[in-house]
mmCIF file of C-alpha atoms and ligand atoms in Angstrom:
data_model
loop_
_atom_site.group_PDB
_atom_site.id
_atom_site.type_symbol
_atom_site.label_atom_id
_atom_site.label_comp_id
_atom_site.label_asym_id
_atom_site.label_seq_id
_atom_site.Cartn_x
_atom_site.Cartn_y
_atom_site.Cartn_z
ATOM 1 C CA MET Y 1 0.000 0.000 0.000
ATOM 2 C CA LYS Y 2 1.164 3.492 -0.853
ATOM 3 C CA LYS Y 3 2.339 5.386 2.246
ATOM 4 C CA ILE Y 4 1.421 9.040 2.580
ATOM 5 C CA LYS Y 5 4.272 11.392 3.442
ATOM 6 C CA PHE Y 6 3.376 13.823 6.224
ATOM 7 C CA SER Y 7 6.958 14.977 6.796
ATOM 8 C CA GLU Y 8 10.536 13.704 6.426
ATOM 9 C CA GLU Y 9 10.001 11.797 9.695
ATOM 10 C CA LEU Y 10 6.420 10.581 9.290
ATOM 11 C CA LEU Y 11 4.798 8.308 6.718
ATOM 12 C CA LEU Y 12 1.292 6.931 7.383
ATOM 13 C CA SER Y 13 -0.703 4.175 5.683
ATOM 14 C CA SER Y 14 -3.505 5.423 3.371
ATOM 15 C CA ILE Y 15 -5.951 3.242 5.288
ATOM 16 C CA VAL Y 16 -5.737 3.677 9.049
ATOM 17 C CA GLN Y 17 -7.198 1.361 11.696
ATOM 18 C CA GLY Y 18 -9.283 3.201 14.284
ATOM 19 C CA PHE Y 19 -9.585 1.961 17.864
ATOM 20 C CA TRP Y 20 -12.358 4.197 19.222
ATOM 21 C CA ARG Y 21 -14.739 1.254 19.609
ATOM 22 C CA LEU Y 22 -12.086 -1.138 20.958
ATOM 23 C CA ASP Y 23 -13.594 -1.411 24.443
ATOM 24 C CA SER Y 24 -16.766 -2.953 22.939
ATOM 25 C CA TRP Y 25 -14.922 -5.619 20.908
ATOM 26 C CA ASN Y 26 -14.367 -8.036 23.810
ATOM 27 C CA PHE Y 27 -10.758 -8.609 22.723
ATOM 28 C CA SER Y 28 -8.208 -10.081 25.127
ATOM 29 C CA LYS Y 29 -4.676 -8.677 24.817
ATOM 30 C CA GLU Y 30 -3.817 -11.805 22.788
ATOM 31 C CA ASP Y 31 -6.802 -11.158 20.458
ATOM 32 C CA LEU Y 32 -5.809 -7.519 20.096
ATOM 33 C CA ALA Y 33 -2.163 -8.324 19.339
ATOM 34 C CA SER Y 34 -3.334 -10.855 16.744
ATOM 35 C CA PHE Y 35 -5.722 -8.267 15.212
ATOM 36 C CA MET Y 36 -2.906 -5.689 15.095
ATOM 37 C CA ASN Y 37 -0.598 -8.184 13.363
ATOM 38 C CA LYS Y 38 -3.309 -8.879 10.762
ATOM 39 C CA CYS Y 39 -3.619 -5.113 10.158
ATOM 40 C CA ILE Y 40 0.157 -4.967 9.628
ATOM 41 C CA GLU Y 41 -0.065 -7.904 7.155
ATOM 42 C CA LEU Y 42 -2.546 -5.779 5.180
ATOM 43 C CA ASP Y 43 -0.022 -2.884 5.314
ATOM 44 C CA VAL Y 44 -2.382 -0.941 7.567
ATOM 45 C CA THR Y 45 0.341 0.263 9.914
ATOM 46 C CA THR Y 46 -1.241 3.440 11.291
ATOM 47 C CA PHE Y 47 -3.383 3.038 14.422
ATOM 48 C CA ASP Y 48 -5.679 5.819 15.642
ATOM 49 C CA THR Y 49 -6.699 6.331 19.273
ATOM 50 C CA ALA Y 50 -7.253 9.109 21.850
ATOM 51 C CA GLU Y 51 -6.887 9.681 25.579
ATOM 52 C CA ILE Y 52 -10.656 10.142 25.812
ATOM 53 C CA TYR Y 53 -11.625 6.795 24.222
ATOM 54 C CA ALA Y 54 -13.294 4.827 27.011
ATOM 55 C CA GLY Y 55 -11.672 7.206 29.495
ATOM 56 C CA GLY Y 56 -8.151 6.029 28.618
ATOM 57 C CA ALA Y 57 -9.055 2.315 28.519
ATOM 58 C CA CYS Y 58 -8.551 2.053 24.739
ATOM 59 C CA GLU Y 59 -4.986 3.398 25.004
ATOM 60 C CA SER Y 60 -4.343 1.045 27.956
ATOM 61 C CA MET Y 61 -5.601 -1.989 26.015
ATOM 62 C CA MET Y 62 -3.368 -1.041 23.082
ATOM 63 C CA GLY Y 63 -0.428 -0.600 25.472
ATOM 64 C CA GLU Y 64 -1.039 -4.083 26.900
ATOM 65 C CA ALA Y 65 -1.026 -5.553 23.393
ATOM 66 C CA PHE Y 66 2.250 -3.716 22.606
ATOM 67 C CA SER Y 67 3.771 -5.223 25.773
ATOM 68 C CA PHE Y 68 2.417 -8.692 25.021
ATOM 69 C CA ASP Y 69 3.926 -8.698 21.507
ATOM 70 C CA LYS Y 70 6.901 -6.366 21.601
ATOM 71 C CA SER Y 71 7.481 -6.677 17.859
ATOM 72 C CA ILE Y 72 4.351 -4.628 17.061
ATOM 73 C CA ARG Y 73 5.245 -1.129 18.294
ATOM 74 C CA ASN Y 74 8.145 -0.544 15.889
ATOM 75 C CA LYS Y 75 6.065 -1.646 12.902
ATOM 76 C CA VAL Y 76 3.252 0.856 13.474
ATOM 77 C CA GLU Y 77 2.573 4.570 13.721
ATOM 78 C CA ILE Y 78 0.444 5.634 16.689
ATOM 79 C CA VAL Y 79 -1.919 8.598 16.359
ATOM 80 C CA SER Y 80 -3.409 9.857 19.620
ATOM 81 C CA LYS Y 81 -5.294 12.950 20.745
ATOM 82 C CA THR Y 82 -5.551 15.330 23.656
ATOM 83 C CA GLY Y 83 -7.678 18.283 24.721
ATOM 84 C CA ILE Y 84 -10.857 16.770 26.187
ATOM 85 C CA SER Y 85 -10.918 16.537 29.945
ATOM 86 C CA ILE Y 86 -13.376 14.775 32.258
ATOM 87 C CA GLN Y 87 -13.375 16.024 35.839
ATOM 88 C CA ASN Y 88 -15.492 15.022 38.778
ATOM 89 C CA ILE Y 89 -17.105 18.247 39.946
ATOM 90 C CA ASN Y 90 -19.397 18.039 42.975
ATOM 91 C CA GLY Y 91 -19.852 14.290 42.459
ATOM 92 C CA LYS Y 92 -20.730 14.548 38.774
ATOM 93 C CA ASN Y 93 -18.521 13.983 35.732
ATOM 94 C CA PHE Y 94 -18.147 17.114 33.653
ATOM 95 C CA THR Y 95 -16.551 17.021 30.196
ATOM 96 C CA TYR Y 96 -14.850 20.132 28.818
ATOM 97 C CA TYR Y 97 -11.973 21.175 26.596
ATOM 98 C CA ASP Y 98 -8.540 21.874 28.009
ATOM 99 C CA THR Y 99 -5.784 22.810 25.591
ATOM 100 C CA THR Y 100 -3.653 24.738 28.088
ATOM 101 C CA TYR Y 101 0.132 24.211 28.032
ATOM 102 C CA LYS Y 102 0.221 22.300 31.330
ATOM 103 C CA ARG Y 103 -2.686 19.994 30.509
ATOM 104 C CA VAL Y 104 -1.440 19.121 26.980
ATOM 105 C CA LYS Y 105 1.977 18.208 28.389
ATOM 106 C CA GLU Y 106 0.522 16.165 31.271
ATOM 107 C CA SER Y 107 -1.973 14.462 29.012
ATOM 108 C CA CYS Y 108 0.775 13.410 26.582
ATOM 109 C CA HIS Y 109 2.839 11.868 29.382
ATOM 110 C CA ALA Y 110 -0.246 9.961 30.599
ATOM 111 C CA SER Y 111 -0.981 8.651 27.075
ATOM 112 C CA LEU Y 112 2.634 7.515 26.633
ATOM 113 C CA LYS Y 113 2.395 5.596 29.904
ATOM 114 C CA ARG Y 114 -0.910 3.926 28.979
ATOM 115 C CA LEU Y 115 0.358 3.069 25.497
ATOM 116 C CA ASN Y 116 3.623 1.637 26.885
ATOM 117 C CA THR Y 117 5.673 3.626 24.424
ATOM 118 C CA ASP Y 118 8.348 6.340 24.397
ATOM 119 C CA TYR Y 119 6.807 8.429 21.648
ATOM 120 C CA ILE Y 120 3.569 9.107 19.767
ATOM 121 C CA ASP Y 121 4.002 9.413 16.022
ATOM 122 C CA LEU Y 122 1.235 11.949 15.485
ATOM 123 C CA TYR Y 123 -0.412 13.903 18.296
ATOM 124 C CA LEU Y 124 -3.626 15.816 17.686
ATOM 125 C CA ILE Y 125 -5.681 18.444 19.487
ATOM 126 C CA HIS Y 126 -8.949 16.499 19.484
ATOM 127 C CA ARG Y 127 -11.640 19.157 19.171
ATOM 128 C CA GLU Y 128 -12.086 22.863 18.631
ATOM 129 C CA ASP Y 129 -11.667 24.520 22.005
ATOM 130 C CA PRO Y 130 -13.599 27.824 22.122
ATOM 131 C CA CYS Y 131 -11.295 28.983 24.927
ATOM 132 C CA ILE Y 132 -8.025 28.025 23.197
ATOM 133 C CA ASP Y 133 -4.952 30.233 23.523
ATOM 134 C CA PHE Y 134 -3.324 29.425 20.185
ATOM 135 C CA TYR Y 135 0.150 30.509 21.295
ATOM 136 C CA GLU Y 136 0.056 28.456 24.500
ATOM 137 C CA THR Y 137 -1.194 25.308 22.764
ATOM 138 C CA ALA Y 138 1.369 25.814 19.990
ATOM 139 C CA ARG Y 139 4.148 26.085 22.593
ATOM 140 C CA ALA Y 140 3.057 22.780 24.180
ATOM 141 C CA LEU Y 141 3.107 20.961 20.826
ATOM 142 C CA ILE Y 142 6.469 22.500 19.858
ATOM 143 C CA ASP Y 143 8.007 21.512 23.216
ATOM 144 C CA LEU Y 144 6.654 17.939 22.989
ATOM 145 C CA LYS Y 145 8.242 17.677 19.535
ATOM 146 C CA LYS Y 146 11.575 19.070 20.781
ATOM 147 C CA GLU Y 147 11.537 16.571 23.656
ATOM 148 C CA GLY Y 148 11.021 13.728 21.150
ATOM 149 C CA LEU Y 149 7.776 12.659 22.830
ATOM 150 C CA ILE Y 150 5.825 13.235 19.616
ATOM 151 C CA ILE Y 151 7.082 13.080 16.039
ATOM 152 C CA GLU Y 152 4.486 15.402 14.477
ATOM 153 C CA ALA Y 153 1.446 17.402 15.577
ATOM 154 C CA GLY Y 154 -1.958 18.127 14.115
ATOM 155 C CA VAL Y 155 -5.561 18.836 14.976
ATOM 156 C CA SER Y 156 -8.968 17.261 14.624
ATOM 157 C CA ASN Y 157 -12.383 18.750 13.868
ATOM 158 C CA PHE Y 158 -10.941 22.271 13.435
ATOM 159 C CA ASP Y 159 -12.596 24.845 11.170
ATOM 160 C CA PRO Y 160 -10.435 26.942 8.814
ATOM 161 C CA TYR Y 161 -10.183 29.871 11.258
ATOM 162 C CA LYS Y 162 -8.893 27.813 14.168
ATOM 163 C CA PHE Y 163 -6.715 25.666 11.888
ATOM 164 C CA ASN Y 164 -4.971 28.714 10.413
ATOM 165 C CA ALA Y 165 -4.680 30.424 13.805
ATOM 166 C CA LEU Y 166 -2.967 27.464 15.498
ATOM 167 C CA ASN Y 167 -0.860 26.773 12.423
ATOM 168 C CA ASN Y 168 0.351 30.391 12.311
ATOM 169 C CA ALA Y 169 1.004 30.434 16.063
ATOM 170 C CA SER Y 170 3.079 27.255 15.767
ATOM 171 C CA GLU Y 171 4.994 28.307 12.617
ATOM 172 C CA ASN Y 172 3.146 25.781 10.459
ATOM 173 C CA ILE Y 173 3.687 22.747 12.681
ATOM 174 C CA LEU Y 174 0.329 21.140 11.815
ATOM 175 C CA VAL Y 175 0.528 18.177 9.429
ATOM 176 C CA THR Y 176 -3.131 17.137 9.406
ATOM 177 C CA ASN Y 177 -6.717 17.862 10.398
ATOM 178 C CA GLN Y 178 -8.647 14.693 11.281
ATOM 179 C CA ILE Y 179 -12.220 15.370 10.155
ATOM 180 C CA GLU Y 180 -15.535 13.635 9.612
ATOM 181 C CA LEU Y 181 -16.514 13.062 5.995
ATOM 182 C CA SER Y 182 -18.916 10.588 4.401
ATOM 183 C CA PRO Y 183 -21.672 10.572 1.769
ATOM 184 C CA VAL Y 184 -23.954 11.942 4.534
ATOM 185 C CA CYS Y 185 -21.539 14.366 6.249
ATOM 186 C CA PHE Y 186 -20.385 17.511 4.449
ATOM 187 C CA GLU Y 187 -19.518 19.880 7.325
ATOM 188 C CA HIS Y 188 -15.972 20.453 6.117
ATOM 189 C CA PHE Y 189 -17.027 21.107 2.516
ATOM 190 C CA LYS Y 190 -19.413 23.729 3.865
ATOM 191 C CA SER Y 191 -16.819 25.392 6.138
ATOM 192 C CA GLY Y 192 -14.178 25.550 3.388
ATOM 193 C CA MET Y 193 -11.819 23.373 5.488
ATOM 194 C CA ILE Y 194 -11.353 20.883 2.635
ATOM 195 C CA ASP Y 195 -10.390 23.766 0.305
ATOM 196 C CA VAL Y 196 -7.823 25.093 2.795
ATOM 197 C CA LEU Y 197 -6.247 21.625 3.159
ATOM 198 C CA THR Y 198 -6.249 21.062 -0.618
ATOM 199 C CA GLU Y 199 -4.566 24.437 -1.183
ATOM 200 C CA LYS Y 200 -1.939 23.805 1.519
ATOM 201 C CA LYS Y 201 -1.400 20.183 0.351
ATOM 202 C CA ILE Y 202 -2.144 18.944 3.888
ATOM 203 C CA HIS Y 203 -3.617 15.433 4.022
ATOM 204 C CA PRO Y 204 -6.756 15.093 6.164
ATOM 205 C CA MET Y 205 -7.546 11.878 8.015
ATOM 206 C CA ILE Y 206 -11.199 10.958 7.542
ATOM 207 C CA TRP Y 207 -13.161 9.580 10.499
ATOM 208 C CA SER Y 208 -16.464 7.688 10.273
ATOM 209 C CA PRO Y 209 -16.115 7.212 6.484
ATOM 210 C CA LEU Y 210 -19.073 4.774 6.650
ATOM 211 C CA ALA Y 211 -20.989 7.132 8.951
ATOM 212 C CA GLY Y 212 -20.174 4.811 11.844
ATOM 213 C CA GLY Y 213 -22.013 1.940 10.060
ATOM 214 C CA ASN Y 214 -25.242 3.963 9.888
ATOM 215 C CA ILE Y 215 -24.999 4.260 6.112
ATOM 216 C CA PHE Y 216 -26.046 0.588 5.983
ATOM 217 C CA THR Y 217 -28.764 0.652 8.611
ATOM 218 C CA SER Y 218 -30.286 4.105 9.139
ATOM 219 C CA ASP Y 219 -33.956 4.689 8.282
ATOM 220 C CA GLU Y 220 -33.290 8.401 7.813
ATOM 221 C CA GLU Y 221 -34.274 9.475 4.300
ATOM 222 C CA ARG Y 222 -30.951 11.123 3.405
ATOM 223 C CA TYR Y 223 -29.025 7.993 4.486
ATOM 224 C CA LYS Y 224 -31.310 5.777 2.413
ATOM 225 C CA LYS Y 225 -30.982 8.023 -0.656
ATOM 226 C CA ALA Y 226 -27.193 8.069 -0.336
ATOM 227 C CA PHE Y 227 -26.996 4.300 0.167
ATOM 228 C CA ASP Y 228 -29.246 3.533 -2.826
ATOM 229 C CA LYS Y 229 -26.955 5.576 -5.099
ATOM 230 C CA ILE Y 230 -23.812 4.012 -3.639
ATOM 231 C CA LYS Y 231 -25.308 0.534 -4.158
ATOM 232 C CA GLU Y 232 -26.221 1.419 -7.763
ATOM 233 C CA ILE Y 233 -22.632 2.527 -8.467
ATOM 234 C CA ALA Y 234 -21.230 -0.503 -6.615
ATOM 235 C CA ASP Y 235 -23.252 -2.747 -8.951
ATOM 236 C CA ARG Y 236 -21.660 -1.015 -11.982
ATOM 237 C CA TYR Y 237 -18.250 -2.116 -10.677
ATOM 238 C CA ASN Y 238 -19.340 -5.411 -9.156
ATOM 239 C CA GLU Y 239 -17.958 -4.168 -5.824
ATOM 240 C CA LYS Y 240 -19.318 -3.806 -2.291
ATOM 241 C CA PRO Y 241 -20.965 -0.467 -1.375
ATOM 242 C CA GLU Y 242 -18.378 0.226 1.331
ATOM 243 C CA ALA Y 243 -15.573 -0.132 -1.231
ATOM 244 C CA ILE Y 244 -17.240 2.529 -3.381
ATOM 245 C CA ILE Y 245 -17.469 4.879 -0.371
ATOM 246 C CA TYR Y 246 -13.718 4.552 0.239
ATOM 247 C CA ALA Y 247 -13.058 5.069 -3.499
ATOM 248 C CA TRP Y 248 -15.252 8.208 -3.362
ATOM 249 C CA ILE Y 249 -13.227 9.594 -0.452
ATOM 250 C CA MET Y 250 -9.936 8.807 -2.198
ATOM 251 C CA HIS Y 251 -11.039 10.422 -5.479
ATOM 252 C CA HIS Y 252 -10.879 13.944 -3.988
ATOM 253 C CA PRO Y 253 -7.654 15.905 -4.783
ATOM 254 C CA VAL Y 254 -7.109 16.676 -1.085
ATOM 255 C CA ALA Y 255 -5.528 13.176 -0.953
ATOM 256 C CA ALA Y 256 -7.110 11.988 2.273
ATOM 257 C CA LEU Y 257 -6.410 8.963 4.432
ATOM 258 C CA ALA Y 258 -9.447 6.991 5.603
ATOM 259 C CA ILE Y 259 -9.816 5.578 9.124
ATOM 260 C CA SER Y 260 -11.739 2.315 9.250
ATOM 261 C CA GLY Y 261 -13.430 1.676 12.582
ATOM 262 C CA SER Y 262 -14.404 -1.944 12.021
ATOM 263 C CA SER Y 263 -13.371 -4.775 14.338
ATOM 264 C CA ASN Y 264 -13.590 -7.135 11.382
ATOM 265 C CA ILE Y 265 -10.356 -7.781 9.485
ATOM 266 C CA GLU Y 266 -12.232 -8.761 6.288
ATOM 267 C CA ARG Y 267 -13.902 -5.334 6.324
ATOM 268 C CA LEU Y 268 -10.504 -3.695 6.712
ATOM 269 C CA GLY Y 269 -9.382 -5.753 3.699
ATOM 270 C CA ILE Y 270 -12.237 -4.237 1.661
ATOM 271 C CA ALA Y 271 -11.009 -0.738 2.555
ATOM 272 C CA VAL Y 272 -7.504 -1.665 1.376
ATOM 273 C CA HIS Y 273 -8.879 -3.211 -1.830
ATOM 274 C CA ALA Y 274 -10.860 0.004 -2.488
ATOM 275 C CA LEU Y 275 -7.574 1.884 -3.046
ATOM 276 C CA ASP Y 276 -7.435 0.140 -6.457
ATOM 277 C CA ILE Y 277 -10.946 1.245 -7.500
ATOM 278 C CA LYS Y 278 -11.111 4.411 -9.605
ATOM 279 C CA ILE Y 279 -14.599 5.852 -9.883
ATOM 280 C CA LYS Y 280 -15.522 8.307 -12.646
ATOM 281 C CA HIS Y 281 -15.489 12.040 -11.922
ATOM 282 C CA SER Y 282 -19.232 12.160 -12.678
ATOM 283 C CA GLU Y 283 -19.814 9.354 -10.153
ATOM 284 C CA TRP Y 284 -18.115 11.424 -7.438
ATOM 285 C CA TYR Y 285 -20.817 14.065 -7.960
ATOM 286 C CA GLU Y 286 -23.575 11.441 -8.090
ATOM 287 C CA ILE Y 287 -22.591 10.387 -4.551
ATOM 288 C CA TYR Y 288 -21.922 13.974 -3.405
ATOM 289 C CA SER Y 289 -25.477 15.004 -4.272
ATOM 290 C CA ALA Y 290 -27.285 11.708 -3.515
ATOM 291 C CA SER Y 291 -28.400 12.444 0.066
ATOM 292 C CA GLY Y 292 -29.972 15.728 -1.069
ATOM 293 C CA GLU Y 293 -27.879 17.731 1.386
ATOM 294 C CA MET Y 294 -25.485 19.069 -1.254
ATOM 295 C CA VAL Y 295 -26.941 20.607 -4.392
ATOM 296 C CA ILE Y 296 -25.278 20.923 -7.783
ATOM 297 C CA ARG Y 297 -26.496 24.261 -9.233
HETATM 298 N N1 NAP L 1 -11.243 12.702 15.610
HETATM 299 C C1 NAP L 1 -12.476 12.439 16.022
HETATM 300 O O1 NAP L 1 -13.179 13.277 16.607
HETATM 301 C C2 NAP L 1 -13.021 11.062 15.785
HETATM 302 C C3 NAP L 1 -14.382 10.800 16.008
HETATM 303 C C4 NAP L 1 -14.847 9.506 15.767
HETATM 304 C C5 NAP L 1 -13.971 8.520 15.321
HETATM 305 N N2 NAP L 1 -12.656 8.803 15.140
HETATM 306 C C6 NAP L 1 -11.691 7.761 14.675
HETATM 307 O O2 NAP L 1 -12.160 7.253 13.431
HETATM 308 C C7 NAP L 1 -12.267 5.838 13.527
HETATM 309 C C8 NAP L 1 -13.346 5.368 12.591
HETATM 310 O O3 NAP L 1 -14.619 5.893 12.988
HETATM 311 P P1 NAP L 1 -15.871 4.910 12.960
HETATM 312 O O4 NAP L 1 -15.614 3.768 13.865
HETATM 313 O O5 NAP L 1 -17.083 5.703 13.189
HETATM 314 O O6 NAP L 1 -15.746 4.437 11.411
HETATM 315 P P2 NAP L 1 -16.675 3.661 10.413
HETATM 316 O O7 NAP L 1 -15.751 2.745 9.686
HETATM 317 O O8 NAP L 1 -17.480 4.657 9.633
HETATM 318 O O9 NAP L 1 -17.704 2.837 11.300
HETATM 319 C C9 NAP L 1 -17.339 1.643 11.939
HETATM 320 C C10 NAP L 1 -18.604 0.948 12.398
HETATM 321 O O10 NAP L 1 -19.329 0.548 11.247
HETATM 322 C C11 NAP L 1 -19.589 -0.846 11.313
HETATM 323 N N3 NAP L 1 -19.487 -1.392 9.943
HETATM 324 C C12 NAP L 1 -18.435 -1.360 9.123
HETATM 325 N N4 NAP L 1 -18.713 -1.963 7.952
HETATM 326 C C13 NAP L 1 -19.976 -2.368 8.039
HETATM 327 C C14 NAP L 1 -20.844 -3.052 7.151
HETATM 328 N N5 NAP L 1 -20.435 -3.439 5.925
HETATM 329 N N6 NAP L 1 -22.097 -3.298 7.567
HETATM 330 C C15 NAP L 1 -22.520 -2.915 8.785
HETATM 331 N N7 NAP L 1 -21.721 -2.268 9.701
HETATM 332 C C16 NAP L 1 -20.464 -2.002 9.319
HETATM 333 C C17 NAP L 1 -18.512 -1.410 12.205
HETATM 334 O O11 NAP L 1 -18.979 -2.604 12.810
HETATM 335 P P3 NAP L 1 -18.023 -3.920 12.862
HETATM 336 O O12 NAP L 1 -16.988 -3.641 13.887
HETATM 337 O O13 NAP L 1 -18.980 -4.994 13.277
HETATM 338 O O14 NAP L 1 -17.461 -4.142 11.494
HETATM 339 C C18 NAP L 1 -18.319 -0.296 13.206
HETATM 340 O O15 NAP L 1 -19.285 -0.373 14.259
HETATM 341 C C19 NAP L 1 -12.504 5.570 15.019
HETATM 342 O O16 NAP L 1 -12.146 4.261 15.401
HETATM 343 C C20 NAP L 1 -11.579 6.589 15.636
HETATM 344 O O17 NAP L 1 -10.264 6.092 15.662
HETATM 345 C C21 NAP L 1 -12.170 10.061 15.348
#
């Protein structure tokens, strides 16, 4: 599989395995190590996680698998995220954003410990923080890089204003924006974020490419309309609908990576296979407009 160059020090696989749902997979550490090795056999070497996934449990489970099979860590690139904090306030859990210098540094150290590793390959600010001090957050990311605790830094779910502000404050340190995109989710087309990334030649990482599985099951009209069109195009190619969705994502000139969230290695194989499918330019627009949310004028 073609690797995508993020910097001189960081290459990621075009298809990434996501571990957000890991705590619901009922995997032992042996199962997880075996799953990770199967990902590596498919050349899916980039693994996505976050401190917030299952309150740190997903990172811990991954760390246990890395300890169980010590050969895995050096074959993979770990992406993790910071910036969402859960605190017990007056007996109740309260979730808020915290991208302050101190918290980003502390959070990174805690993730490294849970993941049983010395460094994180790509470290992201997870969500747009309305109270972010761009210069302070930038300083934390720059210092973590200097200390060798992270190889590269990026963001997730940022709009163009916040992306440019943090990028400027950090002297263009950001190598990605991890964003949601699917045939039923167009937020980042609407905000202009995709245009900014295309212009800057920055590769986005796409989360929930299959709308978290809802594209197959939702009764919502726009999901059904999108799925019917995807199925129609899939039949033209004699391929599975999910393969056509990945091919649709990969067709865009922004040159995205797609994060598969499936626990099923065969489904990950379909995502990898989809890299060889080239849909027509007209078909990209058929899918873009199928849900009815985006209109071609
Ligand atoms: N940065 C962020 O804010 C953010 C937010 C959300 C997620 N993420 C990252 O992105 C990754 C992917 O997100 P996602 O898990 O929502 O991705 P997804 O690939 O769109 O959805 C995965 C879900 O769809 C199901 N699925 C896959 N293929 C299917 C099929 N053919 N039929 C029916 N169900 C199917 C999977 O079930 P099975 O396991 O049974 O296959 C799984 O529950 C996450 O793991 C996480 O790493 C990042």
